[in-house]
Short mmCIF file of N, CA and C and ligand atoms in Angstrom, two decimals:
data_model
loop_
_atom_site.label_atom_id
_atom_site.label_comp_id
_atom_site.label_asym_id
_atom_site.label_seq_id
_atom_site.Cartn_x
_atom_site.Cartn_y
_atom_site.Cartn_z
N MET A 1 9.74 -24.55 24.73
CA MET A 1 8.91 -23.38 24.41
C MET A 1 8.34 -23.51 22.99
N ALA A 2 7.06 -23.29 22.87
CA ALA A 2 6.40 -23.40 21.55
C ALA A 2 6.78 -22.20 20.69
N ASN A 3 7.00 -22.46 19.42
CA ASN A 3 7.28 -21.38 18.49
C ASN A 3 6.04 -20.50 18.32
N LYS A 4 6.29 -19.21 18.14
CA LYS A 4 5.20 -18.27 17.93
C LYS A 4 4.55 -18.52 16.56
N LEU A 5 5.40 -18.84 15.58
CA LEU A 5 4.89 -19.14 14.24
C LEU A 5 5.00 -20.65 14.04
N LYS A 6 3.92 -21.37 14.39
CA LYS A 6 4.03 -22.84 14.33
C LYS A 6 3.41 -23.44 13.07
N ASN A 7 2.64 -22.62 12.35
CA ASN A 7 2.04 -23.15 11.10
C ASN A 7 1.68 -22.01 10.16
N LEU A 8 1.12 -22.37 9.00
CA LEU A 8 0.80 -21.36 7.98
C LEU A 8 -0.25 -20.37 8.48
N GLU A 9 -1.16 -20.83 9.31
CA GLU A 9 -2.19 -19.96 9.90
C GLU A 9 -1.53 -18.84 10.70
N ASP A 10 -0.52 -19.18 11.50
CA ASP A 10 0.18 -18.16 12.29
C ASP A 10 0.91 -17.17 11.39
N LEU A 11 1.54 -17.71 10.35
CA LEU A 11 2.26 -16.86 9.40
C LEU A 11 1.28 -15.94 8.67
N PHE A 12 0.14 -16.47 8.30
CA PHE A 12 -0.93 -15.69 7.65
C PHE A 12 -1.31 -14.49 8.52
N LYS A 13 -1.51 -14.74 9.80
CA LYS A 13 -1.89 -13.67 10.72
C LYS A 13 -0.76 -12.65 10.86
N HIS A 14 0.47 -13.15 10.90
CA HIS A 14 1.62 -12.24 10.98
C HIS A 14 1.65 -11.32 9.75
N GLU A 15 1.44 -11.89 8.59
CA GLU A 15 1.48 -11.10 7.35
C GLU A 15 0.33 -10.09 7.29
N LEU A 16 -0.84 -10.46 7.83
CA LEU A 16 -1.96 -9.53 7.88
C LEU A 16 -1.63 -8.34 8.78
N LYS A 17 -0.98 -8.62 9.91
CA LYS A 17 -0.57 -7.53 10.81
C LYS A 17 0.44 -6.62 10.13
N ASP A 18 1.35 -7.21 9.39
CA ASP A 18 2.35 -6.44 8.66
C ASP A 18 1.67 -5.51 7.67
N LEU A 19 0.69 -6.03 6.92
CA LEU A 19 -0.04 -5.22 5.94
C LEU A 19 -0.87 -4.15 6.63
N TYR A 20 -1.41 -4.47 7.79
CA TYR A 20 -2.20 -3.49 8.53
C TYR A 20 -1.32 -2.30 8.92
N SER A 21 -0.12 -2.60 9.37
CA SER A 21 0.83 -1.54 9.70
C SER A 21 1.21 -0.75 8.45
N ALA A 22 1.43 -1.45 7.35
CA ALA A 22 1.79 -0.77 6.09
C ALA A 22 0.68 0.19 5.68
N GLU A 23 -0.57 -0.28 5.67
CA GLU A 23 -1.69 0.57 5.26
C GLU A 23 -1.82 1.79 6.19
N THR A 24 -1.62 1.57 7.47
CA THR A 24 -1.72 2.66 8.44
C THR A 24 -0.68 3.74 8.14
N GLN A 25 0.52 3.30 7.81
CA GLN A 25 1.58 4.26 7.48
C GLN A 25 1.29 4.98 6.16
N ILE A 26 0.75 4.25 5.18
CA ILE A 26 0.44 4.83 3.87
C ILE A 26 -0.65 5.90 4.01
N LEU A 27 -1.60 5.66 4.92
CA LEU A 27 -2.67 6.63 5.16
C LEU A 27 -2.12 7.98 5.61
N GLU A 28 -1.01 7.96 6.31
CA GLU A 28 -0.40 9.21 6.76
C GLU A 28 0.42 9.86 5.65
N ALA A 29 1.00 9.05 4.78
CA ALA A 29 1.91 9.58 3.75
C ALA A 29 1.17 10.12 2.53
N LEU A 30 0.08 9.47 2.12
CA LEU A 30 -0.59 9.85 0.87
C LEU A 30 -1.07 11.30 0.83
N PRO A 31 -1.63 11.84 1.91
CA PRO A 31 -2.04 13.25 1.85
C PRO A 31 -0.86 14.19 1.58
N LYS A 32 0.30 13.87 2.13
CA LYS A 32 1.49 14.71 1.90
C LYS A 32 1.93 14.62 0.44
N MET A 33 1.80 13.42 -0.15
CA MET A 33 2.20 13.25 -1.54
C MET A 33 1.20 13.95 -2.47
N ALA A 34 -0.08 13.88 -2.15
CA ALA A 34 -1.11 14.58 -2.93
C ALA A 34 -0.88 16.08 -2.87
N GLU A 35 -0.57 16.55 -1.70
CA GLU A 35 -0.31 17.98 -1.47
C GLU A 35 0.87 18.47 -2.31
N LYS A 36 1.90 17.65 -2.38
CA LYS A 36 3.14 18.03 -3.07
C LYS A 36 3.03 17.91 -4.60
N ALA A 37 2.09 17.11 -5.09
CA ALA A 37 1.96 16.89 -6.54
C ALA A 37 1.44 18.15 -7.24
N SER A 38 2.02 18.49 -8.39
CA SER A 38 1.57 19.64 -9.18
C SER A 38 0.63 19.20 -10.30
N ASN A 39 0.96 18.10 -10.95
CA ASN A 39 0.13 17.59 -12.05
C ASN A 39 -1.26 17.20 -11.50
N PRO A 40 -2.34 17.77 -12.08
CA PRO A 40 -3.68 17.51 -11.54
C PRO A 40 -4.08 16.03 -11.59
N ASP A 41 -3.65 15.30 -12.63
CA ASP A 41 -3.99 13.87 -12.71
C ASP A 41 -3.27 13.08 -11.62
N LEU A 42 -2.06 13.48 -11.33
CA LEU A 42 -1.29 12.80 -10.27
C LEU A 42 -1.91 13.09 -8.91
N LYS A 43 -2.26 14.35 -8.68
CA LYS A 43 -2.92 14.73 -7.43
C LYS A 43 -4.19 13.92 -7.25
N LYS A 44 -4.98 13.83 -8.33
CA LYS A 44 -6.24 13.09 -8.28
C LYS A 44 -5.98 11.60 -8.00
N ALA A 45 -4.95 11.04 -8.62
CA ALA A 45 -4.62 9.63 -8.41
C ALA A 45 -4.29 9.37 -6.93
N PHE A 46 -3.52 10.26 -6.32
CA PHE A 46 -3.18 10.10 -4.89
C PHE A 46 -4.42 10.24 -4.01
N GLU A 47 -5.25 11.23 -4.34
CA GLU A 47 -6.46 11.44 -3.53
C GLU A 47 -7.42 10.26 -3.64
N HIS A 48 -7.54 9.74 -4.85
CA HIS A 48 -8.41 8.57 -5.07
C HIS A 48 -7.86 7.36 -4.29
N HIS A 49 -6.55 7.16 -4.37
CA HIS A 49 -5.99 5.99 -3.69
C HIS A 49 -6.01 6.16 -2.16
N LEU A 50 -6.02 7.39 -1.69
CA LEU A 50 -6.17 7.63 -0.25
C LEU A 50 -7.53 7.10 0.23
N GLU A 51 -8.58 7.39 -0.55
CA GLU A 51 -9.92 6.89 -0.19
C GLU A 51 -9.95 5.36 -0.22
N GLU A 52 -9.34 4.78 -1.25
CA GLU A 52 -9.27 3.31 -1.32
C GLU A 52 -8.51 2.74 -0.13
N THR A 53 -7.44 3.40 0.25
CA THR A 53 -6.59 2.90 1.33
C THR A 53 -7.34 2.87 2.67
N LYS A 54 -8.19 3.88 2.89
CA LYS A 54 -9.02 3.87 4.12
C LYS A 54 -9.86 2.60 4.17
N ASN A 55 -10.42 2.24 3.02
CA ASN A 55 -11.26 1.05 2.92
C ASN A 55 -10.42 -0.24 3.05
N GLN A 56 -9.21 -0.20 2.53
CA GLN A 56 -8.32 -1.37 2.61
C GLN A 56 -7.96 -1.66 4.07
N LYS A 57 -7.73 -0.59 4.83
CA LYS A 57 -7.41 -0.77 6.25
C LYS A 57 -8.62 -1.42 6.96
N LYS A 58 -9.82 -0.93 6.60
CA LYS A 58 -11.05 -1.49 7.17
C LYS A 58 -11.21 -2.97 6.81
N ARG A 59 -10.87 -3.31 5.57
CA ARG A 59 -10.97 -4.72 5.15
C ARG A 59 -10.10 -5.61 6.03
N ILE A 60 -8.89 -5.17 6.32
CA ILE A 60 -8.03 -6.00 7.18
C ILE A 60 -8.64 -6.12 8.57
N GLU A 61 -9.22 -5.02 9.06
CA GLU A 61 -9.88 -5.08 10.38
C GLU A 61 -11.00 -6.11 10.37
N GLU A 62 -11.78 -6.13 9.28
CA GLU A 62 -12.89 -7.09 9.17
C GLU A 62 -12.37 -8.54 9.13
N VAL A 63 -11.30 -8.73 8.35
CA VAL A 63 -10.71 -10.07 8.24
C VAL A 63 -10.21 -10.54 9.61
N CYS A 64 -9.52 -9.66 10.32
CA CYS A 64 -8.95 -10.03 11.62
C CYS A 64 -10.04 -10.28 12.65
N LYS A 65 -11.14 -9.54 12.51
CA LYS A 65 -12.27 -9.75 13.42
C LYS A 65 -12.85 -11.16 13.20
N LYS A 66 -12.99 -11.52 11.93
CA LYS A 66 -13.49 -12.86 11.58
C LYS A 66 -12.59 -13.95 12.14
N LEU A 67 -11.27 -13.70 12.11
CA LEU A 67 -10.30 -14.70 12.58
C LEU A 67 -10.00 -14.52 14.07
N ASP A 68 -10.67 -13.51 14.67
CA ASP A 68 -10.60 -13.29 16.11
C ASP A 68 -9.19 -12.96 16.63
N PHE A 69 -8.54 -12.00 15.98
CA PHE A 69 -7.28 -11.48 16.54
C PHE A 69 -7.13 -10.01 16.20
N ASP A 70 -6.27 -9.34 16.96
CA ASP A 70 -6.07 -7.90 16.84
C ASP A 70 -5.00 -7.61 15.78
N PRO A 71 -5.34 -6.80 14.75
CA PRO A 71 -4.34 -6.52 13.70
C PRO A 71 -3.21 -5.61 14.15
N LYS A 72 -3.38 -4.95 15.29
CA LYS A 72 -2.36 -3.99 15.74
C LYS A 72 -1.17 -4.71 16.39
N GLY A 73 -0.07 -3.97 16.55
CA GLY A 73 1.04 -4.49 17.34
C GLY A 73 2.28 -4.88 16.56
N GLU A 74 2.20 -4.77 15.23
CA GLU A 74 3.36 -5.10 14.39
C GLU A 74 3.75 -3.83 13.63
N THR A 75 5.04 -3.64 13.40
CA THR A 75 5.47 -2.52 12.54
C THR A 75 6.06 -3.08 11.26
N CYS A 76 5.53 -2.63 10.12
CA CYS A 76 6.13 -3.02 8.85
C CYS A 76 7.36 -2.13 8.63
N LYS A 77 8.51 -2.72 8.86
CA LYS A 77 9.76 -1.95 8.79
C LYS A 77 10.10 -1.59 7.34
N ALA A 78 9.70 -2.44 6.42
CA ALA A 78 9.95 -2.13 5.01
C ALA A 78 9.18 -0.88 4.59
N MET A 79 7.90 -0.81 4.96
CA MET A 79 7.11 0.37 4.59
C MET A 79 7.63 1.61 5.30
N LYS A 80 8.13 1.43 6.51
CA LYS A 80 8.73 2.55 7.24
C LYS A 80 9.88 3.13 6.42
N GLY A 81 10.70 2.23 5.88
CA GLY A 81 11.84 2.65 5.07
C GLY A 81 11.43 3.29 3.76
N ILE A 82 10.44 2.69 3.08
CA ILE A 82 9.99 3.25 1.80
C ILE A 82 9.41 4.65 2.02
N ILE A 83 8.64 4.80 3.09
CA ILE A 83 8.01 6.10 3.34
C ILE A 83 9.05 7.14 3.79
N LYS A 84 10.05 6.70 4.53
CA LYS A 84 11.14 7.61 4.92
C LYS A 84 11.83 8.14 3.67
N GLU A 85 12.06 7.24 2.73
CA GLU A 85 12.68 7.63 1.46
C GLU A 85 11.79 8.64 0.72
N ALA A 86 10.48 8.38 0.68
CA ALA A 86 9.55 9.29 0.00
C ALA A 86 9.54 10.65 0.70
N GLU A 87 9.58 10.65 2.02
CA GLU A 87 9.54 11.92 2.75
C GLU A 87 10.83 12.72 2.55
N ASP A 88 11.95 12.02 2.45
CA ASP A 88 13.21 12.70 2.12
C ASP A 88 13.10 13.34 0.74
N MET A 89 12.46 12.63 -0.19
CA MET A 89 12.29 13.14 -1.55
C MET A 89 11.43 14.39 -1.56
N LEU A 90 10.39 14.42 -0.72
CA LEU A 90 9.51 15.60 -0.64
C LEU A 90 10.30 16.85 -0.27
N LYS A 91 11.38 16.68 0.46
CA LYS A 91 12.19 17.82 0.93
C LYS A 91 13.25 18.23 -0.08
N GLU A 92 13.43 17.46 -1.15
CA GLU A 92 14.44 17.80 -2.16
C GLU A 92 14.08 19.10 -2.87
N ASP A 93 15.12 19.83 -3.26
CA ASP A 93 14.93 21.06 -4.03
C ASP A 93 14.82 20.67 -5.50
N ALA A 94 13.57 20.40 -5.94
CA ALA A 94 13.36 19.91 -7.31
C ALA A 94 12.38 20.80 -8.06
N ASP A 95 12.54 20.91 -9.37
CA ASP A 95 11.54 21.56 -10.21
C ASP A 95 10.23 20.80 -10.03
N PRO A 96 9.08 21.49 -10.05
CA PRO A 96 7.79 20.81 -9.82
C PRO A 96 7.57 19.61 -10.74
N GLU A 97 7.98 19.75 -12.01
CA GLU A 97 7.78 18.65 -12.98
C GLU A 97 8.64 17.45 -12.60
N VAL A 98 9.83 17.73 -12.09
CA VAL A 98 10.73 16.64 -11.69
C VAL A 98 10.24 16.02 -10.38
N MET A 99 9.72 16.86 -9.49
CA MET A 99 9.15 16.35 -8.23
C MET A 99 8.00 15.40 -8.53
N ASP A 100 7.14 15.74 -9.49
CA ASP A 100 6.04 14.85 -9.85
C ASP A 100 6.56 13.48 -10.29
N ALA A 101 7.59 13.49 -11.14
CA ALA A 101 8.16 12.22 -11.60
C ALA A 101 8.72 11.43 -10.41
N ALA A 102 9.36 12.14 -9.48
CA ALA A 102 9.93 11.48 -8.30
C ALA A 102 8.83 10.90 -7.40
N LEU A 103 7.72 11.64 -7.28
CA LEU A 103 6.60 11.15 -6.45
C LEU A 103 6.06 9.84 -7.01
N ILE A 104 6.00 9.76 -8.34
CA ILE A 104 5.54 8.51 -8.97
C ILE A 104 6.52 7.38 -8.67
N ALA A 105 7.80 7.67 -8.78
CA ALA A 105 8.82 6.65 -8.51
C ALA A 105 8.70 6.11 -7.09
N GLU A 106 8.46 7.02 -6.13
CA GLU A 106 8.32 6.60 -4.73
C GLU A 106 7.00 5.83 -4.53
N ALA A 107 5.92 6.35 -5.12
CA ALA A 107 4.60 5.73 -4.92
C ALA A 107 4.56 4.32 -5.51
N GLN A 108 5.25 4.12 -6.62
CA GLN A 108 5.24 2.77 -7.22
C GLN A 108 5.98 1.76 -6.35
N ARG A 109 6.97 2.23 -5.60
CA ARG A 109 7.64 1.33 -4.64
C ARG A 109 6.64 0.86 -3.59
N VAL A 110 5.82 1.81 -3.13
CA VAL A 110 4.78 1.46 -2.14
C VAL A 110 3.81 0.43 -2.73
N GLU A 111 3.31 0.71 -3.93
CA GLU A 111 2.31 -0.19 -4.53
C GLU A 111 2.87 -1.58 -4.79
N HIS A 112 4.12 -1.65 -5.22
CA HIS A 112 4.72 -2.96 -5.50
C HIS A 112 4.93 -3.77 -4.22
N TYR A 113 5.30 -3.10 -3.15
CA TYR A 113 5.42 -3.80 -1.86
C TYR A 113 4.06 -4.37 -1.46
N GLU A 114 3.02 -3.54 -1.62
CA GLU A 114 1.67 -3.99 -1.25
C GLU A 114 1.22 -5.15 -2.14
N MET A 115 1.51 -5.07 -3.44
CA MET A 115 1.12 -6.16 -4.35
C MET A 115 1.77 -7.47 -3.91
N ALA A 116 3.03 -7.40 -3.50
CA ALA A 116 3.71 -8.62 -3.01
C ALA A 116 3.03 -9.14 -1.76
N GLY A 117 2.72 -8.25 -0.83
CA GLY A 117 2.11 -8.66 0.44
C GLY A 117 0.71 -9.22 0.27
N TYR A 118 -0.11 -8.54 -0.53
CA TYR A 118 -1.49 -9.03 -0.73
C TYR A 118 -1.51 -10.30 -1.58
N GLY A 119 -0.57 -10.42 -2.52
CA GLY A 119 -0.47 -11.67 -3.28
C GLY A 119 -0.23 -12.84 -2.34
N THR A 120 0.68 -12.64 -1.39
CA THR A 120 1.00 -13.69 -0.42
C THR A 120 -0.21 -14.05 0.44
N VAL A 121 -0.88 -13.04 1.03
CA VAL A 121 -2.00 -13.38 1.92
C VAL A 121 -3.19 -13.99 1.15
N CYS A 122 -3.35 -13.60 -0.11
CA CYS A 122 -4.41 -14.25 -0.93
C CYS A 122 -4.09 -15.73 -1.11
N THR A 123 -2.85 -16.02 -1.41
CA THR A 123 -2.42 -17.42 -1.60
C THR A 123 -2.62 -18.22 -0.31
N TYR A 124 -2.22 -17.64 0.82
CA TYR A 124 -2.38 -18.34 2.11
C TYR A 124 -3.86 -18.55 2.43
N ALA A 125 -4.68 -17.51 2.22
CA ALA A 125 -6.11 -17.61 2.54
C ALA A 125 -6.77 -18.74 1.73
N GLU A 126 -6.39 -18.83 0.47
CA GLU A 126 -6.94 -19.87 -0.39
C GLU A 126 -6.52 -21.25 0.12
N ARG A 127 -5.25 -21.39 0.41
CA ARG A 127 -4.67 -22.64 0.93
C ARG A 127 -5.37 -23.08 2.22
N LEU A 128 -5.68 -22.07 3.07
CA LEU A 128 -6.28 -22.38 4.38
C LEU A 128 -7.80 -22.55 4.30
N GLY A 129 -8.35 -22.36 3.10
CA GLY A 129 -9.80 -22.57 2.93
C GLY A 129 -10.67 -21.40 3.35
N TYR A 130 -10.07 -20.22 3.52
CA TYR A 130 -10.84 -19.02 3.89
C TYR A 130 -11.27 -18.30 2.61
N ASN A 131 -12.35 -18.79 1.98
CA ASN A 131 -12.69 -18.28 0.66
C ASN A 131 -13.21 -16.84 0.68
N ASP A 132 -14.08 -16.53 1.65
CA ASP A 132 -14.60 -15.15 1.74
C ASP A 132 -13.46 -14.16 2.01
N ILE A 133 -12.58 -14.57 2.89
CA ILE A 133 -11.44 -13.72 3.25
C ILE A 133 -10.52 -13.53 2.05
N LYS A 134 -10.32 -14.61 1.33
CA LYS A 134 -9.49 -14.52 0.13
C LYS A 134 -10.09 -13.51 -0.85
N ASN A 135 -11.41 -13.57 -1.05
CA ASN A 135 -12.06 -12.65 -1.99
C ASN A 135 -11.92 -11.20 -1.55
N LYS A 136 -12.02 -10.98 -0.26
CA LYS A 136 -11.90 -9.62 0.29
C LYS A 136 -10.48 -9.09 0.04
N LEU A 137 -9.49 -9.92 0.32
CA LEU A 137 -8.09 -9.50 0.15
C LEU A 137 -7.76 -9.32 -1.34
N ALA A 138 -8.42 -10.12 -2.19
CA ALA A 138 -8.19 -10.01 -3.64
C ALA A 138 -8.73 -8.68 -4.18
N GLU A 139 -9.78 -8.15 -3.53
CA GLU A 139 -10.30 -6.82 -3.92
C GLU A 139 -9.22 -5.77 -3.71
N THR A 140 -8.56 -5.86 -2.58
CA THR A 140 -7.48 -4.90 -2.29
C THR A 140 -6.33 -5.09 -3.27
N LEU A 141 -5.97 -6.35 -3.53
CA LEU A 141 -4.87 -6.61 -4.48
C LEU A 141 -5.18 -5.96 -5.83
N GLU A 142 -6.44 -6.07 -6.27
CA GLU A 142 -6.85 -5.44 -7.54
C GLU A 142 -6.67 -3.93 -7.48
N GLU A 143 -7.07 -3.33 -6.37
CA GLU A 143 -6.93 -1.87 -6.22
C GLU A 143 -5.46 -1.43 -6.26
N GLU A 144 -4.60 -2.23 -5.65
CA GLU A 144 -3.17 -1.88 -5.65
C GLU A 144 -2.62 -1.97 -7.08
N LYS A 145 -3.04 -3.00 -7.81
CA LYS A 145 -2.59 -3.14 -9.20
C LYS A 145 -3.11 -1.99 -10.05
N ASN A 146 -4.38 -1.61 -9.83
CA ASN A 146 -4.95 -0.49 -10.58
C ASN A 146 -4.23 0.82 -10.25
N ALA A 147 -3.90 1.00 -8.98
CA ALA A 147 -3.18 2.22 -8.58
C ALA A 147 -1.84 2.28 -9.30
N ASP A 148 -1.17 1.15 -9.37
CA ASP A 148 0.13 1.08 -10.06
C ASP A 148 -0.04 1.38 -11.55
N ASN A 149 -1.10 0.82 -12.16
CA ASN A 149 -1.36 1.07 -13.59
C ASN A 149 -1.66 2.54 -13.85
N THR A 150 -2.45 3.15 -12.97
CA THR A 150 -2.75 4.58 -13.11
C THR A 150 -1.47 5.39 -13.06
N LEU A 151 -0.59 5.05 -12.14
CA LEU A 151 0.69 5.78 -12.02
C LEU A 151 1.51 5.61 -13.31
N ASN A 152 1.48 4.41 -13.88
CA ASN A 152 2.17 4.19 -15.16
C ASN A 152 1.63 5.12 -16.24
N LYS A 153 0.30 5.23 -16.29
CA LYS A 153 -0.33 6.08 -17.32
C LYS A 153 0.04 7.54 -17.10
N VAL A 154 -0.11 8.01 -15.86
CA VAL A 154 0.18 9.42 -15.55
C VAL A 154 1.66 9.73 -15.81
N SER A 155 2.51 8.75 -15.61
CA SER A 155 3.96 8.98 -15.74
C SER A 155 4.36 9.35 -17.18
N LYS A 156 3.57 8.95 -18.16
CA LYS A 156 3.90 9.28 -19.56
C LYS A 156 4.03 10.80 -19.72
N ASN A 157 2.97 11.52 -19.30
CA ASN A 157 2.96 12.99 -19.35
C ASN A 157 3.98 13.60 -18.41
N VAL A 158 3.98 13.08 -17.20
CA VAL A 158 4.82 13.65 -16.14
C VAL A 158 6.30 13.53 -16.52
N ASN A 159 6.70 12.39 -17.01
CA ASN A 159 8.12 12.20 -17.36
C ASN A 159 8.52 13.07 -18.55
N ALA A 160 7.58 13.22 -19.49
CA ALA A 160 7.86 14.08 -20.65
C ALA A 160 8.10 15.52 -20.20
N LYS A 161 7.29 15.96 -19.23
CA LYS A 161 7.44 17.34 -18.72
C LYS A 161 8.73 17.46 -17.91
N ALA A 162 9.07 16.43 -17.19
CA ALA A 162 10.33 16.46 -16.41
C ALA A 162 11.53 16.50 -17.35
N GLU A 163 11.41 15.79 -18.46
CA GLU A 163 12.49 15.79 -19.45
C GLU A 163 12.69 17.19 -20.04
N ALA A 164 11.56 17.90 -20.27
CA ALA A 164 11.62 19.21 -20.91
C ALA A 164 11.88 20.34 -19.90
N SER A 165 11.87 20.01 -18.61
CA SER A 165 12.06 21.03 -17.57
C SER A 165 13.47 21.57 -17.58
N HIS A 166 13.62 22.84 -17.21
CA HIS A 166 14.97 23.45 -17.21
C HIS A 166 15.15 24.36 -16.00
ZN1 ZN B 1 6.75 -8.96 9.44
FE1 FE B 2 -3.02 -0.34 0.23
FE1 FE B 3 6.33 -5.56 5.93
FE1 FE B 4 -1.78 1.09 -2.37
#
């Protein structure tokens, strides 16, 4: 019996499906996180990244179309776990300032997972000679890094307020 993953091309496609599942799950979680955020900059950061995420999902669809396979059918179990943790946090009885800090902590876990995943598929795309595809995926990687940086910036104020909360 032939292995399902017989070369880097197969692994590349598997990782794209994994990211497609991750983005799909994030699209459902981000509105809840934006809703729960009190700090206006944090709310704006989530809303902005929600719009980017819609486009990121589309990018994977375009890439998969070019490579002639369906991105659906895989579940990213890691993102399922990260989002479960975030949703449990949303239910915690926390002061709004502390909840904001917690939302950032959860959201950065999401962004770092995505940065790892997109870094990998960019490397594979380059190796496999898919230059246009690599550039498309690198756009998403940049957005994930920017989202993480924005969260770092917002966290300065948010954490200070959480520290002073009583
Ligand atoms: Zn996987
Ligand atoms: Fe994303
Ligand atoms: Fe995954
Ligand atoms: Fe993201």
